[in-house]
PDB file of C-alpha atoms and ligand atoms in Angstrom:
ATOM      1  CA  MET J   2      17.004   4.878   3.628  1.00 81.00           C
ATOM      2  CA  ALA J   3      18.057   5.722   7.228  1.00 90.00           C
ATOM      3  CA  VAL J   4      15.334   5.627   9.946  1.00 91.00           C
ATOM      4  CA  LYS J   5      15.786   9.391  10.515  1.00 93.00           C
ATOM      5  CA  GLN J   6      15.092  10.084   6.812  1.00 95.00           C
ATOM      6  CA  VAL J   7      12.047   7.892   6.840  1.00 96.00           C
ATOM      7  CA  GLU J   8      10.685   9.701   9.863  1.00 96.00           C
ATOM      8  CA  GLU J   9      11.280  13.068   8.165  1.00 96.00           C
ATOM      9  CA  LYS J  10       9.477  12.018   4.998  1.00 97.00           C
ATOM     10  CA  VAL J  11       6.536  10.642   7.066  1.00 98.00           C
ATOM     11  CA  ASN J  12       6.333  13.889   8.916  1.00 97.00           C
ATOM     12  CA  GLN J  13       6.317  15.968   5.779  1.00 97.00           C
ATOM     13  CA  VAL J  14       3.399  13.854   4.446  1.00 98.00           C
ATOM     14  CA  LEU J  15       1.555  14.187   7.774  1.00 98.00           C
ATOM     15  CA  GLU J  16       1.962  17.964   7.689  1.00 97.00           C
ATOM     16  CA  LYS J  17       0.733  18.131   4.136  1.00 97.00           C
ATOM     17  CA  HIS J  18      -2.473  16.365   5.303  1.00 98.00           C
ATOM     18  CA  GLN J  19      -2.766  18.369   8.555  1.00 97.00           C
ATOM     19  CA  ARG J  20      -2.322  15.181  10.512  1.00 97.00           C
ATOM     20  CA  ASP J  21      -5.950  14.312   9.730  1.00 97.00           C
ATOM     21  CA  LYS J  22      -6.567  10.679  10.876  1.00 96.00           C
ATOM     22  CA  ALA J  23      -9.515  10.424   8.452  1.00 97.00           C
ATOM     23  CA  LEU J  24      -6.961  10.682   5.551  1.00 97.00           C
ATOM     24  CA  LEU J  25      -4.987   7.645   6.625  1.00 98.00           C
ATOM     25  CA  VAL J  26      -5.276   5.849   3.293  1.00 97.00           C
ATOM     26  CA  ASP J  27      -4.091   9.038   1.395  1.00 97.00           C
ATOM     27  CA  ILE J  28      -1.362   9.490   3.870  1.00 98.00           C
ATOM     28  CA  LEU J  29      -0.090   5.982   3.413  1.00 98.00           C
ATOM     29  CA  GLN J  30      -0.298   6.318  -0.375  1.00 97.00           C
ATOM     30  CA  ASP J  31       1.871   9.447  -0.223  1.00 97.00           C
ATOM     31  CA  ILE J  32       4.386   7.827   2.067  1.00 97.00           C
ATOM     32  CA  GLN J  33       4.632   4.860  -0.255  1.00 94.00           C
ATOM     33  CA  ALA J  34       5.150   7.243  -3.173  1.00 92.00           C
ATOM     34  CA  GLU J  35       7.910   8.964  -1.272  1.00 93.00           C
ATOM     35  CA  ILE J  36       9.767   5.877  -0.015  1.00 92.00           C
ATOM     36  CA  GLY J  37       8.728   3.299  -2.553  1.00 87.00           C
ATOM     37  CA  TYR J  38       7.101   1.038  -0.012  1.00 92.00           C
ATOM     38  CA  LEU J  39       5.911   1.158   3.650  1.00 96.00           C
ATOM     39  CA  PRO J  40       8.707   0.172   5.964  1.00 95.00           C
ATOM     40  CA  LYS J  41       7.919  -0.671   9.653  1.00 96.00           C
ATOM     41  CA  GLU J  42       9.492   2.541  10.802  1.00 96.00           C
ATOM     42  CA  ALA J  43       7.233   4.602   8.544  1.00 98.00           C
ATOM     43  CA  LEU J  44       4.079   2.910   9.858  1.00 98.00           C
ATOM     44  CA  GLU J  45       5.239   3.442  13.500  1.00 97.00           C
ATOM     45  CA  GLU J  46       5.937   7.127  12.802  1.00 97.00           C
ATOM     46  CA  ALA J  47       2.520   7.532  11.094  1.00 98.00           C
ATOM     47  CA  SER J  48       0.826   5.921  14.088  1.00 98.00           C
ATOM     48  CA  ARG J  49       2.752   8.229  16.536  1.00 97.00           C
ATOM     49  CA  GLY J  50       2.147  11.313  14.385  1.00 97.00           C
ATOM     50  CA  LEU J  51      -1.604  10.710  13.996  1.00 97.00           C
ATOM     51  CA  GLY J  52      -2.193   9.423  17.473  1.00 97.00           C
ATOM     52  CA  LEU J  53      -3.669   6.213  16.023  1.00 97.00           C
ATOM     53  CA  PRO J  54      -2.982   2.709  17.406  1.00 97.00           C
ATOM     54  CA  ALA J  55      -0.283   0.922  15.410  1.00 97.00           C
ATOM     55  CA  SER J  56      -2.699  -1.921  14.879  1.00 97.00           C
ATOM     56  CA  ARG J  57      -5.073   0.403  13.054  1.00 97.00           C
ATOM     57  CA  VAL J  58      -2.300   1.671  10.740  1.00 98.00           C
ATOM     58  CA  TYR J  59      -1.086  -1.830  10.050  1.00 97.00           C
ATOM     59  CA  SER J  60      -4.518  -3.164   9.312  1.00 97.00           C
ATOM     60  CA  VAL J  61      -5.101  -0.486   6.676  1.00 97.00           C
ATOM     61  CA  ALA J  62      -1.540  -0.970   5.190  1.00 97.00           C
ATOM     62  CA  THR J  63      -2.165  -4.736   4.895  1.00 95.00           C
ATOM     63  CA  PHE J  64      -5.747  -4.526   3.712  1.00 94.00           C
ATOM     64  CA  PHE J  65      -5.136  -2.729   0.400  1.00 91.00           C
ATOM     65  CA  LYS J  66      -3.231  -4.639  -2.236  1.00 82.00           C
ATOM     66  CA  ALA J  67      -1.719  -1.357  -3.541  1.00 85.00           C
ATOM     67  CA  PHE J  68       0.309  -1.118  -0.382  1.00 93.00           C
ATOM     68  CA  SER J  69       3.598  -2.973   0.045  1.00 91.00           C
ATOM     69  CA  LEU J  70       5.338  -3.572   3.332  1.00 93.00           C
ATOM     70  CA  THR J  71       8.457  -4.832   1.628  1.00 90.00           C
ATOM     71  CA  PRO J  72      10.732  -3.078  -0.959  1.00 90.00           C
ATOM     72  CA  ARG J  73       9.457  -3.204  -4.517  1.00 89.00           C
ATOM     73  CA  GLY J  74      11.342  -3.370  -7.737  1.00 92.00           C
ATOM     74  CA  ARG J  75      11.632  -0.356 -10.058  1.00 92.00           C
ATOM     75  CA  HIS J  76       9.614  -2.229 -12.642  1.00 95.00           C
ATOM     76  CA  LEU J  77       6.451  -4.181 -11.836  1.00 94.00           C
ATOM     77  CA  ILE J  78       5.906  -7.258 -13.964  1.00 97.00           C
ATOM     78  CA  ASN J  79       2.408  -8.554 -14.078  1.00 97.00           C
ATOM     79  CA  VAL J  80       1.874 -11.815 -15.920  1.00 98.00           C
ATOM     80  CA  CYS J  81      -1.755 -12.394 -16.794  1.00 98.00           C
ATOM     81  CA  MET J  82      -2.905 -15.780 -15.595  1.00 97.00           C
ATOM     82  CA  GLY J  83      -6.529 -15.407 -16.722  1.00 97.00           C
ATOM     83  CA  THR J  84      -8.102 -18.306 -18.605  1.00 97.00           C
ATOM     84  CA  ALA J  85      -7.323 -17.106 -22.143  1.00 98.00           C
ATOM     85  CA  CYS J  86      -3.740 -16.337 -21.324  1.00 98.00           C
ATOM     86  CA  HIS J  87      -3.329 -19.561 -19.371  1.00 98.00           C
ATOM     87  CA  VAL J  88      -4.576 -21.644 -22.322  1.00 97.00           C
ATOM     88  CA  ARG J  89      -2.121 -19.810 -24.578  1.00 97.00           C
ATOM     89  CA  GLY J  90       0.875 -20.685 -22.469  1.00 97.00           C
ATOM     90  CA  ALA J  91       1.159 -18.074 -19.682  1.00 98.00           C
ATOM     91  CA  VAL J  92       2.488 -20.644 -17.211  1.00 98.00           C
ATOM     92  CA  LYS J  93       5.528 -21.279 -19.344  1.00 98.00           C
ATOM     93  CA  VAL J  94       6.162 -17.503 -19.652  1.00 98.00           C
ATOM     94  CA  LEU J  95       5.887 -17.096 -15.945  1.00 98.00           C
ATOM     95  CA  GLU J  96       8.174 -19.981 -15.224  1.00 98.00           C
ATOM     96  CA  LYS J  97      10.712 -18.510 -17.622  1.00 98.00           C
ATOM     97  CA  ILE J  98      10.625 -15.161 -15.818  1.00 98.00           C
ATOM     98  CA  GLU J  99      10.962 -16.910 -12.390  1.00 98.00           C
ATOM     99  CA  GLN J 100      13.918 -18.800 -13.725  1.00 98.00           C
ATOM    100  CA  VAL J 101      15.688 -15.823 -15.361  1.00 97.00           C
ATOM    101  CA  LEU J 102      15.122 -13.417 -12.450  1.00 97.00           C
ATOM    102  CA  GLY J 103      15.556 -16.016  -9.702  1.00 97.00           C
ATOM    103  CA  VAL J 104      12.386 -14.949  -7.868  1.00 97.00           C
ATOM    104  CA  LYS J 105       8.971 -16.517  -7.406  1.00 96.00           C
ATOM    105  CA  ARG J 106       5.698 -14.690  -8.019  1.00 93.00           C
ATOM    106  CA  GLY J 107       5.254 -11.995  -5.317  1.00 90.00           C
ATOM    107  CA  GLY J 108       8.982 -11.636  -5.120  1.00 93.00           C
ATOM    108  CA  THR J 109      11.423  -8.822  -5.848  1.00 94.00           C
ATOM    109  CA  THR J 110      14.896  -9.226  -7.300  1.00 96.00           C
ATOM    110  CA  LYS J 111      17.845  -8.528  -4.959  1.00 94.00           C
ATOM    111  CA  ASP J 112      18.888  -5.553  -7.098  1.00 94.00           C
ATOM    112  CA  LEU J 113      15.325  -4.112  -6.662  1.00 93.00           C
ATOM    113  CA  LYS J 114      15.018  -4.051 -10.436  1.00 96.00           C
ATOM    114  CA  PHE J 115      11.873  -6.115 -10.830  1.00 97.00           C
ATOM    115  CA  THR J 116       8.905  -7.209  -8.730  1.00 95.00           C
ATOM    116  CA  LEU J 117       6.967 -10.210 -10.181  1.00 96.00           C
ATOM    117  CA  GLU J 118       3.215 -10.518  -9.743  1.00 95.00           C
ATOM    118  CA  THR J 119       0.300 -12.143 -11.491  1.00 96.00           C
ATOM    119  CA  VAL J 120      -3.099 -10.736 -12.492  1.00 96.00           C
ATOM    120  CA  ASN J 121      -6.324 -12.300 -13.785  1.00 95.00           C
ATOM    121  CA  CYS J 122      -7.228 -10.828 -17.192  1.00 96.00           C
ATOM    122  CA  VAL J 123      -6.329  -7.393 -18.301  1.00 95.00           C
ATOM    123  CA  GLY J 124      -8.921  -7.310 -21.091  1.00 95.00           C
ATOM    124  CA  ALA J 125      -6.603  -8.172 -24.040  1.00 96.00           C
ATOM    125  CA  CYS J 126      -7.273 -11.867 -24.198  1.00 97.00           C
ATOM    126  CA  ALA J 127      -6.955 -12.094 -27.936  1.00 96.00           C
ATOM    127  CA  LEU J 128      -3.369 -10.980 -27.585  1.00 97.00           C
ATOM    128  CA  GLY J 129      -2.437 -13.476 -24.821  1.00 95.00           C
ATOM    129  CA  PRO J 130      -0.312 -14.423 -23.202  1.00 98.00           C
ATOM    130  CA  MET J 131      -0.036 -10.835 -21.853  1.00 98.00           C
ATOM    131  CA  VAL J 132       2.777  -9.570 -19.771  1.00 98.00           C
ATOM    132  CA  ILE J 133       2.605  -5.974 -18.425  1.00 98.00           C
ATOM    133  CA  VAL J 134       5.934  -4.414 -17.376  1.00 97.00           C
ATOM    134  CA  GLY J 135       5.334  -1.065 -15.755  1.00 94.00           C
ATOM    135  CA  GLU J 136       2.865   0.645 -18.073  1.00 93.00           C
ATOM    136  CA  ASP J 137       3.862  -1.401 -21.150  1.00 97.00           C
ATOM    137  CA  TYR J 138       1.666  -4.150 -22.477  1.00 97.00           C
ATOM    138  CA  HIS J 139       3.505  -6.966 -24.224  1.00 98.00           C
ATOM    139  CA  GLY J 140       1.215  -9.391 -26.143  1.00 98.00           C
ATOM    140  CA  GLU J 141       1.652 -12.880 -27.561  1.00 98.00           C
ATOM    141  CA  MET J 142       4.515 -13.530 -25.219  1.00 98.00           C
ATOM    142  CA  THR J 143       6.670 -16.659 -25.425  1.00 98.00           C
ATOM    143  CA  PRO J 144       9.351 -17.869 -22.992  1.00 98.00           C
ATOM    144  CA  GLU J 145      11.978 -16.665 -25.489  1.00 97.00           C
ATOM    145  CA  GLY J 146      10.209 -13.340 -26.154  1.00 98.00           C
ATOM    146  CA  ILE J 147       9.974 -12.362 -22.561  1.00 97.00           C
ATOM    147  CA  VAL J 148      13.748 -12.810 -22.115  1.00 97.00           C
ATOM    148  CA  SER J 149      14.389 -10.131 -24.717  1.00 96.00           C
ATOM    149  CA  VAL J 150      11.656  -7.883 -23.389  1.00 97.00           C
ATOM    150  CA  LEU J 151      13.192  -7.909 -19.891  1.00 97.00           C
ATOM    151  CA  LYS J 152      16.533  -6.855 -21.338  1.00 96.00           C
ATOM    152  CA  GLU J 153      14.860  -3.545 -22.414  1.00 95.00           C
ATOM    153  CA  TYR J 154      14.529  -2.463 -18.798  1.00 95.00           C
ATOM    154  CA  ASN J 155      17.199  -0.894 -16.674  1.00 90.00           C
TER     155      ASN J 155
HETATM  156  S1  FES S  20      -6.940 -13.605 -19.822  1.00 58.17           S
HETATM  157 FE1  FES S  20      -5.198 -12.520 -20.086  1.00 58.17          FE
HETATM  158  S2  FES S  20      -5.866 -10.718 -20.981  1.00 58.17           S
HETATM  159 FE2  FES S  20      -7.724 -11.762 -20.656  1.00 58.17          FE
END
């Protein structure tokens, strides 16, 4: 997205929130929803538009795990690495995903299709290893199984 477009989107969000500095977290959430992540230009425009120091905007943007300062994939993959899933072979499933997608955990594929992350227990231990892709829970995953699961996503 061009810098000009980013600035326009940011300003639309700022207007929606009446440029209220107290709503910085909501504003950043909305900007991320519009753009997909929080690029440097968006944070700078938000800082200008709200009259807040850039350091303040950056500290909020980096504090919350829900915010991403780099582009994210269309589908978020979360591999559960909690104890139960770990014991049932989550590491092998994670390694397979890393190998197939060519990214390490925390990374995003070049085509922006997938972002790969890990979580600790999603409350479905009996069905481990669990892999969550977007909103879909996939239980009893194996390295072979996850390869076919990933093919279901465009
Ligand atoms: S440890 Fe994976 S769901 Fe609980």
